[in-house]
Tab-separated table of C-alpha atoms in Angstrom:
chain	number	residue	atom	x	y	z
A	262	MET	CA	-8.562	-13.156	-17.811
A	263	LYS	CA	-9.739	-15.048	-14.751
A	264	ASP	CA	-11.758	-13.207	-12.121
A	265	ASN	CA	-11.799	-14.055	-8.438
A	266	THR	CA	-12.693	-10.619	-7.085
A	267	SER	CA	-16.480	-10.558	-6.659
A	268	SER	CA	-16.241	-10.544	-2.855
A	269	ILE	CA	-13.565	-7.820	-2.701
A	270	LYS	CA	-14.344	-4.267	-1.615
A	271	VAL	CA	-11.654	-1.622	-1.975
A	272	THR	CA	-12.028	1.649	-0.064
A	273	THR	CA	-9.945	4.681	-1.013
A	274	PHE	CA	-9.541	8.147	0.505
A	275	GLY	CA	-8.336	11.247	-1.319
A	276	GLU	CA	-9.284	14.546	-2.902
A	277	LEU	CA	-11.648	14.618	-5.863
A	278	LEU	CA	-10.458	17.286	-8.270
A	279	LEU	CA	-11.492	19.125	-11.372
A	280	ARG	CA	-8.734	19.309	-13.969
A	281	MET	CA	-8.650	22.317	-16.263
A	282	HIS	CA	-6.719	21.267	-19.347
A	283	VAL	CA	-5.321	23.678	-21.909
A	284	SER	CA	-6.508	22.440	-25.271
A	285	GLY	CA	-4.816	22.233	-28.655
A	286	GLY	CA	-1.250	22.016	-27.353
A	287	ASN	CA	-1.337	25.689	-26.335
A	288	ARG	CA	0.478	27.242	-23.405
A	289	PHE	CA	-1.271	28.696	-20.359
A	290	THR	CA	-0.566	32.194	-21.657
A	291	GLN	CA	-2.077	31.390	-25.056
A	292	THR	CA	-5.221	29.501	-24.192
A	293	LYS	CA	-8.737	30.740	-24.819
A	294	GLU	CA	-10.528	27.605	-23.618
A	295	LEU	CA	-10.098	24.837	-21.072
A	296	GLN	CA	-11.304	21.234	-21.158
A	297	VAL	CA	-12.705	19.994	-17.847
A	298	TYR	CA	-11.922	16.505	-16.537
A	299	THR	CA	-12.609	14.877	-13.184
A	300	GLY	CA	-9.607	13.335	-11.451
A	301	GLY	CA	-7.661	12.609	-8.315
A	302	ALA	CA	-5.276	9.720	-7.667
A	303	GLU	CA	-7.525	7.575	-5.491
A	304	ALA	CA	-10.600	8.236	-7.632
A	305	ASN	CA	-8.602	7.185	-10.699
A	306	VAL	CA	-7.763	3.885	-9.002
A	307	CYS	CA	-11.442	3.294	-8.194
A	308	ILE	CA	-12.550	4.006	-11.759
A	309	LEU	CA	-10.347	1.313	-13.280
A	310	LEU	CA	-10.916	-1.252	-10.513
A	311	SER	CA	-14.655	-0.813	-10.950
A	312	GLN	CA	-14.354	-1.523	-14.688
A	313	LEU	CA	-12.475	-4.711	-13.783
A	314	GLY	CA	-15.337	-5.910	-11.609
A	315	ILE	CA	-14.165	-4.925	-8.129
A	316	ASN	CA	-16.525	-3.185	-5.714
A	317	THR	CA	-15.017	0.249	-5.089
A	318	HIS	CA	-15.808	2.687	-2.314
A	319	TYR	CA	-14.527	6.246	-2.508
A	320	VAL	CA	-14.402	8.627	0.457
A	321	THR	CA	-13.709	12.359	0.348
A	322	ARG	CA	-15.052	15.741	1.490
A	323	LEU	CA	-16.691	18.018	-1.042
A	324	PRO	CA	-18.485	21.360	-1.114
A	325	ASP	CA	-22.250	21.075	-1.503
A	326	ASN	CA	-22.497	22.581	-4.989
A	327	ASP	CA	-22.961	21.665	-8.634
A	328	LEU	CA	-19.239	21.358	-9.369
A	329	ALA	CA	-18.976	18.646	-6.742
A	330	GLN	CA	-22.017	16.936	-8.262
A	331	LEU	CA	-20.409	17.103	-11.697
A	332	ALA	CA	-17.371	15.259	-10.350
A	333	LEU	CA	-19.433	12.693	-8.439
A	334	ASN	CA	-21.536	11.995	-11.512
A	335	GLU	CA	-18.380	10.918	-13.334
A	336	LEU	CA	-17.657	8.376	-10.587
A	337	HIS	CA	-21.231	7.137	-10.637
A	338	LYS	CA	-20.923	6.361	-14.360
A	339	TYR	CA	-18.483	3.631	-13.392
A	340	LYS	CA	-20.461	2.361	-10.366
A	341	VAL	CA	-18.084	3.743	-7.740
A	342	ASP	CA	-19.799	3.864	-4.331
A	343	THR	CA	-19.653	7.426	-2.961
A	344	ALA	CA	-22.246	7.014	-0.188
A	345	ASP	CA	-19.724	7.875	2.551
A	346	CYS	CA	-18.503	11.100	0.954
A	347	ILE	CA	-19.167	14.056	3.235
A	348	TYR	CA	-19.978	17.689	2.516
A	349	GLY	CA	-18.493	20.881	3.876
A	350	GLY	CA	-16.151	23.688	2.969
A	351	GLU	CA	-16.551	26.192	0.180
A	352	ARG	CA	-14.729	24.973	-2.905
A	353	MET	CA	-13.477	22.116	-5.050
A	354	GLY	CA	-9.784	21.531	-5.453
A	355	LEU	CA	-8.616	22.404	-8.956
A	356	TYR	CA	-5.533	21.843	-11.019
A	357	PHE	CA	-4.534	23.249	-14.371
A	358	VAL	CA	-2.511	21.356	-16.985
A	359	GLU	CA	-0.494	22.545	-19.958
A	360	SER	CA	0.593	19.556	-22.038
A	361	GLY	CA	4.176	19.437	-23.169
A	362	ASN	CA	5.746	17.349	-25.907
A	363	GLN	CA	9.069	15.719	-26.668
A	364	ILE	CA	10.757	19.124	-26.507
A	365	ARG	CA	8.924	20.954	-23.714
A	366	ALA	CA	7.817	19.559	-20.350
A	367	SER	CA	4.196	19.593	-19.232
A	368	GLN	CA	3.235	22.062	-16.520
A	369	VAL	CA	0.811	21.750	-13.598
A	370	ILE	CA	-0.581	24.571	-11.441
A	371	TYR	CA	-2.481	23.541	-8.297
A	372	ASP	CA	-5.361	25.523	-6.836
A	373	ARG	CA	-6.142	23.430	-3.759
A	374	ASN	CA	-5.582	25.748	-0.786
A	375	ASN	CA	-8.617	25.933	1.499
A	376	SER	CA	-10.509	23.379	-0.550
A	377	ALA	CA	-13.216	21.295	1.118
A	378	PHE	CA	-10.783	18.376	1.349
A	379	SER	CA	-7.848	20.371	2.716
A	380	THR	CA	-9.980	21.701	5.608
A	381	ILE	CA	-11.380	18.309	6.633
A	382	ASN	CA	-11.488	17.600	10.394
A	383	GLU	CA	-10.564	14.349	12.131
A	384	GLU	CA	-14.050	14.057	13.618
A	385	ASP	CA	-15.791	14.290	10.242
A	386	ILE	CA	-15.550	10.570	9.401
A	387	ASN	CA	-16.088	7.494	11.590
A	388	TRP	CA	-13.615	5.155	9.921
A	389	ASP	CA	-14.585	2.128	12.020
A	390	THR	CA	-18.018	2.350	10.414
A	391	VAL	CA	-16.856	3.350	6.943
A	392	LEU	CA	-14.377	0.452	6.743
A	393	SER	CA	-16.703	-2.156	8.255
A	394	GLU	CA	-17.088	-4.139	4.995
A	395	SER	CA	-13.788	-3.298	3.314
A	396	SER	CA	-11.224	-5.839	2.159
A	397	LEU	CA	-8.486	-3.301	1.392
A	398	PHE	CA	-7.830	0.377	2.093
A	399	HIS	CA	-5.846	2.424	-0.425
A	400	TRP	CA	-4.334	5.893	-0.041
A	401	SER	CA	-1.526	7.897	-1.616
A	402	GLY	CA	1.101	10.426	-0.565
A	403	ILE	CA	-0.843	13.154	-2.346
A	404	SER	CA	-3.452	13.351	0.432
A	405	PRO	CA	-1.124	14.167	3.354
A	406	GLY	CA	0.699	16.593	1.060
A	407	VAL	CA	-2.403	18.764	0.707
A	408	SER	CA	-2.710	19.935	4.324
A	409	ASN	CA	-2.023	18.979	7.913
A	410	ASN	CA	-5.752	18.344	8.390
A	411	ALA	CA	-5.764	15.884	5.502
A	412	ALA	CA	-2.650	14.174	6.891
A	413	LEU	CA	-4.322	13.726	10.285
A	414	MET	CA	-7.435	12.267	8.694
A	415	CYS	CA	-5.315	9.969	6.550
A	416	LYS	CA	-3.563	8.697	9.670
A	417	LYS	CA	-6.896	8.065	11.374
A	418	ALA	CA	-8.107	6.000	8.425
A	419	ILE	CA	-4.870	4.002	8.217
A	420	VAL	CA	-4.825	3.179	11.929
A	421	SER	CA	-8.475	2.119	11.810
A	422	ALA	CA	-7.805	-0.158	8.835
A	423	HIS	CA	-4.753	-1.646	10.568
A	424	ASN	CA	-6.671	-2.291	13.765
A	425	LYS	CA	-9.351	-4.081	11.757
A	426	GLY	CA	-6.771	-6.304	10.086
A	427	ILE	CA	-7.550	-4.839	6.650
A	428	ASP	CA	-4.778	-4.867	4.052
A	429	ILE	CA	-3.424	-1.370	3.420
A	430	SER	CA	-2.160	-0.269	0.024
A	431	SER	CA	-0.175	2.932	-0.442
A	432	ASP	CA	1.344	4.843	-3.329
A	433	PHE	CA	4.309	7.067	-2.428
A	434	ASN	CA	3.160	9.725	-4.951
A	435	PHE	CA	5.357	12.667	-3.948
A	436	ARG	CA	4.294	15.983	-5.473
A	437	SER	CA	6.893	18.729	-5.096
A	438	LYS	CA	4.345	21.527	-5.568
A	439	LEU	CA	2.305	20.322	-2.592
A	440	TRP	CA	3.673	20.179	0.977
A	441	GLN	CA	3.309	23.923	1.529
A	442	TYR	CA	1.992	23.844	5.109
A	443	GLY	CA	5.265	23.865	7.009
A	444	LYS	CA	5.953	20.131	7.279
A	445	HIS	CA	8.571	18.224	5.334
A	446	PRO	CA	7.309	14.908	3.904
A	447	SER	CA	9.904	13.052	5.990
A	448	GLU	CA	8.107	14.300	9.124
A	449	ILE	CA	4.764	12.863	8.051
A	450	MET	CA	5.083	10.008	5.587
A	451	PRO	CA	7.145	7.397	7.495
A	452	GLU	CA	4.518	7.141	10.231
A	453	LEU	CA	1.711	6.761	7.687
A	454	LEU	CA	3.559	4.265	5.477
A	455	TYR	CA	4.530	2.156	8.490
A	456	TYR	CA	1.314	0.109	8.281
A	457	SER	CA	1.301	-0.642	4.545
A	458	THR	CA	1.130	-4.246	3.405
A	459	ILE	CA	1.299	-3.272	-0.286
A	460	THR	CA	3.128	-0.235	-1.604
A	461	ILE	CA	4.038	1.367	-4.893
A	462	ALA	CA	7.236	3.339	-4.500
A	463	ASP	CA	9.694	5.166	-6.697
A	464	LEU	CA	13.360	5.916	-6.178
A	465	ASN	CA	12.960	9.682	-5.799
A	466	SER	CA	10.146	9.515	-3.229
A	467	SER	CA	11.976	6.833	-1.251
A	468	GLU	CA	14.905	9.193	-0.827
A	469	ILE	CA	12.675	12.142	0.142
A	470	TYR	CA	10.472	10.276	2.621
A	471	PHE	CA	13.055	8.031	4.260
A	472	GLY	CA	16.446	9.438	3.286
A	473	LEU	CA	17.326	6.190	1.520
A	474	ASP	CA	20.666	6.451	-0.233
A	475	ILE	CA	20.481	4.531	-3.503
A	476	ASN	CA	23.361	4.350	-5.951
A	477	LYS	CA	21.947	5.888	-9.131
A	478	ASN	CA	24.566	4.072	-11.213
A	479	ASP	CA	23.189	0.659	-10.278
A	480	SER	CA	20.711	-1.151	-12.512
A	481	HIS	CA	16.990	-0.698	-11.940
A	482	SER	CA	16.702	-4.223	-10.551
A	483	ASP	CA	19.580	-3.702	-8.101
A	484	ARG	CA	18.103	-0.412	-6.914
A	485	PHE	CA	14.644	-1.936	-6.649
A	486	LEU	CA	15.890	-4.784	-4.453
A	487	ARG	CA	17.930	-2.388	-2.340
A	488	VAL	CA	14.895	-0.164	-1.783
A	489	TYR	CA	12.876	-3.196	-0.736
A	490	GLU	CA	15.498	-4.266	1.790
A	491	MET	CA	15.622	-0.785	3.329
A	492	LEU	CA	11.863	-0.221	3.267
A	493	LYS	CA	11.285	-3.489	5.118
A	494	GLU	CA	13.159	-1.954	8.045
A	495	LYS	CA	10.850	1.090	7.971
A	496	MET	CA	7.617	-0.694	7.029
A	497	PRO	CA	7.455	-3.960	9.011
A	498	TYR	CA	4.098	-5.115	7.588
A	499	LEU	CA	5.217	-4.744	3.969
A	500	LYS	CA	4.619	-7.856	1.849
A	501	THR	CA	4.497	-6.441	-1.657
A	502	LEU	CA	6.513	-3.718	-3.394
A	503	ALA	CA	6.027	-2.555	-6.980
A	504	MET	CA	7.616	0.105	-9.171
A	505	SER	CA	7.228	1.222	-12.755
A	506	PHE	CA	10.061	2.591	-14.896
A	507	ARG	CA	10.210	4.725	-17.999
A	508	ILE	CA	13.222	4.625	-20.324
A	509	SER	CA	13.801	6.994	-23.219
A	510	GLU	CA	16.022	5.912	-26.088
A	511	GLY	CA	16.737	8.567	-28.670
A	512	ALA	CA	14.299	11.361	-29.407
A	513	THR	CA	11.128	9.312	-29.804
A	514	GLN	CA	11.538	5.833	-28.314
A	515	VAL	CA	9.931	5.401	-24.877
A	516	TYR	CA	9.745	2.073	-23.057
A	517	TYR	CA	7.663	1.387	-19.955
A	518	TYR	CA	8.008	-1.605	-17.650
A	519	GLY	CA	7.670	-2.652	-14.028
A	520	MET	CA	9.009	-4.776	-11.211
A	521	LEU	CA	7.204	-6.549	-8.401
A	522	LEU	CA	8.507	-8.204	-5.275
A	523	HIS	CA	5.764	-10.395	-3.869
A	524	GLU	CA	6.069	-13.270	-1.409
A	525	ASP	CA	9.868	-12.906	-1.556
A	526	LYS	CA	9.997	-13.407	-5.327
A	527	LEU	CA	11.028	-10.842	-7.929
A	528	TYR	CA	9.007	-10.431	-11.107
A	529	GLU	CA	9.724	-8.150	-14.056
A	530	SER	CA	7.410	-7.268	-16.914
A	531	LYS	CA	8.356	-7.030	-20.555
A	532	LYS	CA	9.183	-3.565	-21.832
A	533	ALA	CA	6.182	-1.962	-23.501
A	534	ARG	CA	7.054	0.389	-26.341
A	535	LEU	CA	4.955	3.562	-26.213
A	536	HIS	CA	4.646	4.685	-29.824
A	537	ILE	CA	2.547	7.766	-29.066
A	538	ILE	CA	1.646	9.239	-25.678
A	539	THR	CA	-1.715	10.980	-25.536
A	540	ASP	CA	-1.885	11.786	-21.799
A	541	GLN	CA	0.483	10.619	-19.047
A	542	ILE	CA	-1.600	11.891	-16.122
A	543	GLY	CA	-3.130	8.960	-14.242
A	544	THR	CA	-0.558	6.447	-15.506
A	545	GLY	CA	0.633	5.559	-12.004
A	546	ASP	CA	-2.948	5.208	-10.774
A	547	ALA	CA	-3.768	2.812	-13.626
A	548	PHE	CA	-0.613	0.840	-12.788
A	549	CYS	CA	-1.774	0.759	-9.160
A	550	ALA	CA	-5.260	-0.446	-10.090
A	551	GLY	CA	-3.844	-3.218	-12.272
A	552	LEU	CA	-1.566	-4.273	-9.444
A	553	LEU	CA	-4.385	-4.358	-6.875
A	554	TYR	CA	-6.616	-6.257	-9.276
A	555	GLY	CA	-3.956	-8.916	-9.741
A	556	LEU	CA	-3.187	-9.204	-6.030
A	557	THR	CA	-6.798	-9.345	-4.865
A	558	GLY	CA	-7.695	-11.792	-7.633
A	559	ASN	CA	-4.931	-14.227	-6.678
A	560	PHE	CA	-3.188	-13.939	-10.007
A	561	SER	CA	0.425	-15.080	-10.156
A	562	GLY	CA	3.151	-12.526	-9.523
A	563	GLN	CA	4.093	-12.471	-13.213
A	564	GLU	CA	0.477	-12.047	-14.310
A	565	THR	CA	0.058	-9.239	-11.785
A	566	ILE	CA	3.008	-7.102	-12.897
A	567	ASP	CA	2.163	-7.714	-16.569
A	568	MET	CA	-1.383	-6.541	-15.876
A	569	ALA	CA	-0.209	-3.450	-13.990
A	570	ILE	CA	2.074	-2.418	-16.854
A	571	ALA	CA	-0.640	-3.076	-19.442
A	572	CYS	CA	-3.009	-0.804	-17.508
A	573	GLY	CA	-0.388	1.930	-17.137
A	574	ALA	CA	0.592	1.752	-20.790
A	575	LEU	CA	-2.996	1.782	-22.058
A	576	LYS	CA	-3.848	4.768	-19.881
A	577	GLN	CA	-1.289	6.821	-21.776
A	578	SER	CA	-3.411	6.435	-24.906
A	579	ILE	CA	-6.473	7.999	-23.222
A	580	PRO	CA	-7.132	11.715	-22.575
A	581	GLY	CA	-8.175	12.741	-19.082
A	582	ASP	CA	-7.327	11.280	-15.685
A	583	PHE	CA	-9.373	8.083	-15.912
A	584	ALA	CA	-8.160	4.835	-17.494
A	585	ILE	CA	-11.200	3.800	-19.514
A	586	ILE	CA	-10.058	0.246	-20.207
A	587	SER	CA	-11.811	-3.097	-20.582
A	588	PRO	CA	-10.462	-6.474	-19.420
A	589	SER	CA	-10.310	-7.646	-23.047
A	590	GLU	CA	-8.094	-4.680	-23.974
A	591	ILE	CA	-5.734	-5.539	-21.134
A	592	ASP	CA	-5.577	-9.164	-22.286
A	593	HIS	CA	-4.910	-8.063	-25.853
A	594	PHE	CA	-2.112	-5.729	-24.786
A	595	ILE	CA	-0.437	-8.403	-22.664
A	596	ASN	CA	-0.637	-11.011	-25.409
A	597	HIS	CA	0.379	-8.737	-28.276
A	598	ASN	CA	2.443	-6.070	-26.472
A	599	SER	CA	0.179	-3.364	-27.921
A	600	SER	CA	-1.239	-3.093	-31.403
A	601	ASN	CA	-2.511	-0.344	-33.672
A	602	ARG	CA	-4.750	-2.679	-35.648
A	603	ILE	CA	-8.454	-1.822	-35.829
A	604	ASN	CA	-10.651	-4.037	-33.670
A	605	ARG	CA	-13.542	-4.978	-36.004
């Protein structure tokens, strides 16, 4: 895997969370213990990019307590720069997860109201200073879904990055259980996505944010190209669009693949067969990190989408939010389309 990313610095903004995970396949109403993981979409992106050799810079607001330090320590393990994180508010955002299976869906309960991040103020961060050495700014639709305050701060960061001529990456990331503060996503997201040069979208979020009418009977590639054509009208700076897809065949066969439109060319990955899924949470963030790594490293379009899918697929073999993946594992997956052989 070639590496041309040593001079890149990626800055992300989002909420750092503690995930309380029901262990042993139990239900919420059965559990007697919870496993604690650190997570959050933008932090997840930083973790993998850092392992791939990119300088990462994570910005959030946290309470000044030991739970916040626990979460930050996890980022520091992977050399994520958190020097511009700020402190205030009373509590960490939490979310609780009950894992499903091939019969029963997983469940998520958010506990993020009045968290330190959700009560952030526009004046709390000087983005012109924070972004002074950044090559790319990344954010996701989760942040403006948390609160109006977070949406305003997200807008301030995006506008600052745009004015500095910094590439802006976004992930549509609609979460139906967020957006509880009286605003519909279509009132907030189009203005924020307007400035994106790179975006990861999905068909459902595209319809919710922009009202795009996509024929669900069309093939994935036809729908993907149609979304790109319509998003270009809404997002005039857009140069790169990516999506991942999951297809289930029968009771146990799951295939995962992606598409990329970059520099007016369409690329499609091979379909990765997911034999066993350990943990799906963070899959999209790993896909995003692989995509950004390929784009910032000047990989070809085909190499980039193959890398993004390899990262997303490998994440699903790892418990927790973070994709703990090495470059050699990504290379192996791409070249062998996964393997259960022992590496010895």
